[in-house]
Amino acid sequence: MSNLDRQATLSVCGGRGFVVAEPVRELLTPRHVRLGESTEVRRLLPNLGRRMVGAWAFVDHYGPDDIAGEPGMQVPPHPHMGLQTVSWLHEGEVLHRDSLGSLRTIRPRELGLMTSGRAISHSEESPKSHARFLHGAQLWVALPDAHRHVEPHFQHHTELPTVTAPGLTATLILGGLDGATSPGTTYTPIVGADLALSAGAEARLPLDPDFEYAVLSMSGQAEVDGVPVLPGSMLYLGCGRTELPLRADTDAGLMLLGGEPFEEEIVMWWNFIGRSHEEIEEARKGWMSTSCFGEVKGYDGDRLPAPELSPITLKPRGRVR
């Protein structure tokens, strides 16, 4: 999914500036952003005061939206560099096309993982014949410097490993959890898991104390370490945890995101992750004037133009707490 914000601003993320080295309970409020005519997303990352969680650099939650008789998601061809996109659905379908020639329909609890590397472009849309409801999350993972120029590639995994406990099923999206490992390619120590909780469930999820974590609420009523987390909000948990208490009053869906704190400082603007203003500026010029991002074939419409790149001062990092 693209960042369609026409007022996109440069921001510095990563490093240890925002990392909390101990367990905390920091509830993040989303920013509401329109994507096309019928889709509104709740943007949790980047957030005021919280730029990243491990290598997770961007989190949008959308739906459940009733798109019966509506076009649903319609995101025209747009570029990416320096990151991976993770498409994750609870309801509906998303048709993915990219400049490598990939054409895949992603369905609930299937992993759509696109590694942009040096340059790629793609589109995302609801199929013409689609389910009534659309509900999911779109996430980005920042690539470390050693791998950010890899050849672009796309992976679609329809079968993913699970970890179970009474009242809990955890599906591995990326990385590993409690002995299970996702088949998705990763470039930093990271974890992403979909947590399905039954009404009345109480469980403790094992964690890595060297990771920082956050939990995104997708649906239902659940408590994370005693904190009620409503759908569309995210609880940042800091580092230093060996387990995470979970409790559900109703059937609930959560996403666990974590990883080793991202050591490198990155510059994020629009749909690009780079290391300097100059690099971002060159990427923008490349999208507007050349074919270095490739061509998305088969999409019925024009590609997305880049917004203006303002020469404003980069937003500062926070302090270690």
Short mmCIF file of C-alpha atoms in Angstrom, two decimals:
data_model
loop_
_atom_site.label_atom_id
_atom_site.label_comp_id
_atom_site.label_asym_id
_atom_site.label_seq_id
_atom_site.Cartn_x
_atom_site.Cartn_y
_atom_site.Cartn_z
CA MET A 1 0.00 0.00 0.00
CA SER A 2 1.18 3.49 -0.77
CA ASN A 3 1.48 6.44 1.51
CA LEU A 4 -0.96 8.65 -0.41
CA ASP A 5 -0.34 11.70 1.78
CA ARG A 6 0.17 14.65 -0.60
CA GLN A 7 1.85 16.59 2.22
CA ALA A 8 4.51 13.95 2.88
CA THR A 9 7.39 15.20 5.02
CA LEU A 10 10.89 13.89 5.56
CA SER A 11 11.52 12.34 8.96
CA VAL A 12 14.51 10.71 10.61
CA CYS A 13 13.75 7.31 12.13
CA GLY A 14 15.72 4.44 13.58
CA GLY A 15 18.80 4.60 15.76
CA ARG A 16 18.34 4.23 19.49
CA GLY A 17 16.72 7.64 19.89
CA PHE A 18 13.18 6.38 20.51
CA VAL A 19 13.91 2.98 22.04
CA VAL A 20 12.68 2.38 25.58
CA ALA A 21 15.09 -0.02 27.26
CA GLU A 22 12.56 -1.31 29.80
CA PRO A 23 8.96 -2.56 29.77
CA VAL A 24 6.41 0.22 29.30
CA ARG A 25 2.74 0.59 28.33
CA GLU A 26 2.50 3.41 25.80
CA LEU A 27 -0.85 3.60 23.98
CA LEU A 28 -0.55 5.07 20.48
CA THR A 29 -3.43 7.00 18.93
CA PRO A 30 -3.84 6.60 15.15
CA ARG A 31 -3.96 9.32 12.52
CA HIS A 32 -6.81 8.90 10.02
CA VAL A 33 -5.78 9.01 6.35
CA ARG A 34 -7.96 8.61 3.23
CA LEU A 35 -6.92 6.12 0.55
CA GLY A 36 -9.06 6.67 -2.51
CA GLU A 37 -12.86 6.97 -2.38
CA SER A 38 -13.89 4.17 -0.04
CA THR A 39 -10.92 3.29 2.17
CA GLU A 40 -9.77 5.11 5.28
CA VAL A 41 -6.77 3.86 7.22
CA ARG A 42 -5.65 4.38 10.79
CA ARG A 43 -1.92 5.13 10.71
CA LEU A 44 -0.09 3.91 13.83
CA LEU A 45 3.51 4.21 12.61
CA PRO A 46 5.20 6.56 12.16
CA ASN A 47 3.55 8.23 15.14
CA LEU A 48 4.25 11.35 17.18
CA GLY A 49 7.05 10.24 19.50
CA ARG A 50 7.22 6.69 18.14
CA ARG A 51 8.84 6.20 14.74
CA MET A 52 9.70 2.49 14.64
CA VAL A 53 9.33 -0.80 16.51
CA GLY A 54 12.39 -2.88 15.66
CA ALA A 55 12.58 -2.71 11.87
CA TRP A 56 8.81 -2.10 11.58
CA ALA A 57 8.61 1.45 10.18
CA PHE A 58 5.02 1.87 8.94
CA VAL A 59 1.70 0.43 10.14
CA ASP A 60 -1.75 1.11 8.67
CA HIS A 61 -4.93 -0.58 9.92
CA TYR A 62 -8.07 -0.44 7.79
CA GLY A 63 -11.61 -1.72 8.05
CA PRO A 64 -13.70 -3.60 8.50
CA ASP A 65 -15.24 -1.63 5.62
CA ASP A 66 -18.46 -2.61 3.87
CA ILE A 67 -17.47 -2.30 0.21
CA ALA A 68 -20.47 -4.07 -1.33
CA GLY A 69 -21.20 -2.14 -4.51
CA GLU A 70 -18.05 -0.04 -3.97
CA PRO A 71 -14.67 -0.24 -5.73
CA GLY A 72 -12.93 -0.95 -2.44
CA MET A 73 -9.18 -0.52 -2.29
CA GLN A 74 -7.77 1.25 -5.33
CA VAL A 75 -4.08 2.17 -5.00
CA PRO A 76 -2.49 3.04 -8.37
CA PRO A 77 1.05 2.00 -9.37
CA HIS A 78 3.60 3.67 -7.08
CA PRO A 79 7.27 3.14 -6.20
CA HIS A 80 9.12 1.74 -3.20
CA MET A 81 12.77 1.49 -2.23
CA GLY A 82 14.71 0.42 0.84
CA LEU A 83 11.90 -1.55 2.47
CA GLN A 84 9.63 -4.58 2.51
CA THR A 85 5.83 -4.33 2.36
CA VAL A 86 3.73 -6.80 4.33
CA SER A 87 0.08 -7.25 3.32
CA TRP A 88 -2.11 -8.92 5.96
CA LEU A 89 -5.86 -9.47 5.74
CA HIS A 90 -8.58 -10.60 8.14
CA GLU A 91 -11.37 -10.16 5.57
CA GLY A 92 -11.55 -9.57 1.83
CA GLU A 93 -9.01 -9.87 -0.97
CA VAL A 94 -6.32 -7.60 -2.43
CA LEU A 95 -4.98 -8.01 -5.96
CA HIS A 96 -1.25 -7.30 -6.10
CA ARG A 97 0.57 -6.37 -9.34
CA ASP A 98 4.19 -5.29 -9.55
CA SER A 99 6.89 -4.31 -12.02
CA LEU A 100 8.41 -7.81 -11.82
CA GLY A 101 5.26 -9.18 -13.46
CA SER A 102 3.82 -10.65 -10.24
CA LEU A 103 0.04 -11.01 -10.16
CA ARG A 104 -1.39 -12.48 -6.96
CA THR A 105 -4.65 -12.30 -5.04
CA ILE A 106 -3.92 -12.12 -1.32
CA ARG A 107 -6.57 -13.57 0.96
CA PRO A 108 -7.10 -13.61 4.74
CA ARG A 109 -4.09 -14.84 6.74
CA GLU A 110 -1.90 -15.26 3.66
CA LEU A 111 1.42 -13.44 3.56
CA GLY A 112 2.06 -11.01 0.72
CA LEU A 113 5.69 -9.92 1.16
CA MET A 114 7.31 -7.57 -1.34
CA THR A 115 10.98 -6.71 -0.98
CA SER A 116 11.62 -3.49 -2.85
CA GLY A 117 15.40 -3.53 -2.50
CA ARG A 118 16.86 -0.88 -4.79
CA ALA A 119 13.60 -0.18 -6.68
CA ILE A 120 10.17 -1.64 -7.45
CA SER A 121 6.67 -0.40 -8.21
CA HIS A 122 3.30 -2.04 -7.59
CA SER A 123 -0.43 -1.49 -7.37
CA GLU A 124 -3.07 -2.84 -4.99
CA GLU A 125 -6.78 -3.09 -5.61
CA SER A 126 -9.87 -4.96 -4.59
CA PRO A 127 -10.78 -7.45 -7.34
CA LYS A 128 -13.77 -6.43 -9.46
CA SER A 129 -15.75 -9.26 -7.90
CA HIS A 130 -14.92 -9.02 -4.19
CA ALA A 131 -16.19 -9.94 -0.75
CA ARG A 132 -18.47 -7.55 1.09
CA PHE A 133 -15.97 -6.61 3.82
CA LEU A 134 -12.34 -5.48 3.66
CA HIS A 135 -10.26 -5.57 6.83
CA GLY A 136 -6.53 -5.75 7.24
CA ALA A 137 -3.19 -4.11 7.88
CA GLN A 138 -0.37 -2.90 5.69
CA LEU A 139 3.10 -2.71 7.18
CA TRP A 140 6.60 -1.79 6.09
CA VAL A 141 9.90 -3.21 7.31
CA ALA A 142 13.03 -1.09 6.88
CA LEU A 143 15.93 -2.85 5.18
CA PRO A 144 19.38 -2.49 6.79
CA ASP A 145 22.11 -0.83 4.78
CA ALA A 146 23.78 -4.14 3.87
CA HIS A 147 20.62 -5.37 2.13
CA ARG A 148 18.71 -2.31 0.98
CA HIS A 149 19.99 -2.58 -2.60
CA VAL A 150 19.09 -6.26 -3.08
CA GLU A 151 17.24 -7.32 -6.20
CA PRO A 152 13.50 -6.76 -5.73
CA HIS A 153 11.32 -9.83 -5.27
CA PHE A 154 7.80 -10.84 -4.21
CA GLN A 155 6.69 -13.77 -2.03
CA HIS A 156 3.18 -15.11 -1.49
CA HIS A 157 2.81 -17.71 1.27
CA THR A 158 -0.62 -19.30 1.67
CA GLU A 159 0.42 -21.67 4.47
CA LEU A 160 2.06 -20.27 7.60
CA PRO A 161 3.13 -21.98 10.85
CA THR A 162 1.11 -21.52 14.03
CA VAL A 163 1.69 -21.64 17.78
CA THR A 164 -1.28 -22.64 19.92
CA ALA A 165 -2.29 -22.49 23.56
CA PRO A 166 -5.74 -22.75 25.20
CA GLY A 167 -7.80 -19.97 23.66
CA LEU A 168 -4.92 -18.64 21.52
CA THR A 169 -3.68 -19.27 17.99
CA ALA A 170 -0.63 -17.31 16.85
CA THR A 171 0.13 -17.33 13.11
CA LEU A 172 3.72 -16.45 12.22
CA ILE A 173 3.87 -13.67 9.64
CA LEU A 174 7.60 -12.93 9.84
CA GLY A 175 10.45 -14.16 12.01
CA GLY A 176 10.10 -16.70 14.79
CA LEU A 177 8.05 -17.23 17.94
CA ASP A 178 8.16 -20.07 20.47
CA GLY A 179 10.00 -22.41 18.10
CA ALA A 180 7.97 -21.66 14.96
CA THR A 181 9.44 -19.72 12.02
CA SER A 182 7.74 -17.96 9.11
CA PRO A 183 8.91 -18.80 5.56
CA GLY A 184 8.99 -15.07 4.74
CA THR A 185 12.47 -13.68 4.02
CA THR A 186 13.83 -11.33 6.69
CA TYR A 187 16.95 -9.20 6.92
CA THR A 188 16.96 -8.24 10.61
CA PRO A 189 15.99 -10.05 13.83
CA ILE A 190 12.24 -9.49 13.77
CA VAL A 191 8.86 -10.99 14.59
CA GLY A 192 5.34 -10.42 13.32
CA ALA A 193 2.46 -12.63 14.46
CA ASP A 194 -1.31 -12.64 14.12
CA LEU A 195 -2.96 -13.50 17.46
CA ALA A 196 -6.48 -14.93 17.50
CA LEU A 197 -7.96 -15.04 21.03
CA SER A 198 -11.19 -16.75 22.05
CA ALA A 199 -13.63 -15.08 24.42
CA GLY A 200 -12.46 -15.62 28.01
CA ALA A 201 -8.94 -16.64 26.98
CA GLU A 202 -5.99 -15.86 29.23
CA ALA A 203 -2.51 -16.61 27.95
CA ARG A 204 1.14 -15.63 28.34
CA LEU A 205 3.13 -15.27 25.14
CA PRO A 206 6.92 -15.88 25.35
CA LEU A 207 9.02 -12.90 24.25
CA ASP A 208 12.69 -12.10 23.62
CA PRO A 209 13.96 -9.55 26.17
CA ASP A 210 16.35 -8.07 23.57
CA PHE A 211 13.43 -7.13 21.28
CA GLU A 212 11.17 -4.11 21.54
CA TYR A 213 7.49 -4.87 20.97
CA ALA A 214 4.11 -3.39 20.17
CA VAL A 215 0.64 -4.90 19.82
CA LEU A 216 -1.90 -3.67 17.26
CA SER A 217 -5.55 -4.41 18.00
CA MET A 218 -7.47 -5.58 14.92
CA SER A 219 -10.84 -6.53 16.46
CA GLY A 220 -12.68 -7.44 19.65
CA GLN A 221 -12.03 -6.56 23.27
CA ALA A 222 -8.68 -7.60 24.69
CA GLU A 223 -6.22 -6.57 27.38
CA VAL A 224 -2.48 -6.55 26.75
CA ASP A 225 -0.47 -6.61 29.99
CA GLY A 226 -3.59 -5.33 31.74
CA VAL A 227 -4.20 -2.46 29.31
CA PRO A 228 -7.44 -2.46 27.25
CA VAL A 229 -6.46 -2.02 23.58
CA LEU A 230 -9.33 -1.01 21.30
CA PRO A 231 -9.43 -1.94 17.60
CA GLY A 232 -7.33 0.44 15.53
CA SER A 233 -4.99 1.37 18.38
CA MET A 234 -1.52 0.08 19.25
CA LEU A 235 0.26 -0.45 22.56
CA TYR A 236 4.03 0.06 22.60
CA LEU A 237 5.67 -2.25 25.14
CA GLY A 238 9.37 -1.34 25.15
CA CYS A 239 12.14 -3.90 25.74
CA GLY A 240 13.13 -6.27 28.53
CA ARG A 241 10.09 -8.56 28.51
CA THR A 242 10.25 -12.36 28.66
CA GLU A 243 6.48 -12.88 28.38
CA LEU A 244 3.32 -10.97 27.58
CA PRO A 245 0.02 -11.48 29.46
CA LEU A 246 -3.05 -11.45 27.21
CA ARG A 247 -6.73 -11.62 28.10
CA ALA A 248 -9.86 -11.42 25.91
CA ASP A 249 -13.41 -10.55 26.94
CA THR A 250 -14.70 -11.39 23.44
CA ASP A 251 -13.19 -13.10 20.45
CA ALA A 252 -10.33 -10.77 19.55
CA GLY A 253 -7.64 -10.30 16.92
CA LEU A 254 -4.25 -8.74 17.64
CA MET A 255 -0.95 -8.36 15.81
CA LEU A 256 2.34 -8.71 17.69
CA LEU A 257 5.18 -6.68 16.14
CA GLY A 258 8.74 -6.72 17.44
CA GLY A 259 12.41 -6.95 16.74
CA GLU A 260 15.85 -5.85 17.78
CA PRO A 261 15.97 -2.04 17.90
CA PHE A 262 16.99 -0.76 14.47
CA GLU A 263 20.50 0.61 14.91
CA GLU A 264 20.75 2.72 11.75
CA GLU A 265 19.21 6.12 11.25
CA ILE A 266 16.98 6.20 8.20
CA VAL A 267 15.21 8.94 6.26
CA MET A 268 11.62 8.09 5.36
CA TRP A 269 9.56 10.11 2.87
CA TRP A 270 6.44 9.14 0.93
CA ASN A 271 7.11 5.52 -0.19
CA PHE A 272 10.90 5.62 0.10
CA ILE A 273 13.34 4.74 2.85
CA GLY A 274 16.85 6.08 2.33
CA ARG A 275 19.73 7.53 4.29
CA SER A 276 19.82 11.16 3.15
CA HIS A 277 17.72 13.95 1.70
CA GLU A 278 19.76 13.74 -1.50
CA GLU A 279 19.03 10.04 -1.92
CA ILE A 280 15.30 10.64 -1.45
CA GLU A 281 15.40 13.49 -3.95
CA GLU A 282 17.09 11.25 -6.55
CA ALA A 283 14.48 8.53 -5.98
CA ARG A 284 11.66 11.02 -6.51
CA LYS A 285 13.26 12.23 -9.74
CA GLY A 286 13.72 8.63 -10.83
CA TRP A 287 10.03 7.87 -10.38
CA MET A 288 8.91 11.02 -12.17
CA SER A 289 11.27 10.90 -15.15
CA THR A 290 12.72 7.41 -15.76
CA SER A 291 11.80 3.73 -15.72
CA CYS A 292 14.22 2.69 -12.94
CA PHE A 293 11.23 1.49 -10.86
CA GLY A 294 9.85 -0.58 -13.73
CA GLU A 295 6.32 -0.67 -15.12
CA VAL A 296 3.21 -2.21 -13.59
CA LYS A 297 1.32 -3.83 -16.46
CA GLY A 298 -2.39 -4.57 -16.42
CA TYR A 299 -3.57 -1.86 -14.03
CA ASP A 300 -6.50 0.11 -15.44
CA GLY A 301 -5.39 3.67 -14.68
CA ASP A 302 -2.50 6.07 -14.38
CA ARG A 303 0.37 5.65 -11.97
CA LEU A 304 0.58 7.79 -8.84
CA PRO A 305 2.58 11.02 -9.15
CA ALA A 306 5.02 11.87 -6.38
CA PRO A 307 4.19 14.80 -4.09
CA GLU A 308 6.46 17.80 -3.91
CA LEU A 309 9.57 17.32 -1.80
CA SER A 310 9.95 20.23 0.56
CA PRO A 311 13.44 21.36 1.66
CA ILE A 312 12.27 21.59 5.27
CA THR A 313 14.52 20.58 8.14
CA LEU A 314 14.35 16.91 9.02
CA LYS A 315 12.31 16.06 12.08
CA PRO A 316 14.60 15.34 15.05
CA ARG A 317 14.91 12.02 16.82
CA GLY A 318 13.77 11.55 20.37
CA ARG A 319 15.84 10.65 23.42
CA VAL A 320 16.56 7.24 24.89
CA ARG A 321 14.30 6.58 27.86
#
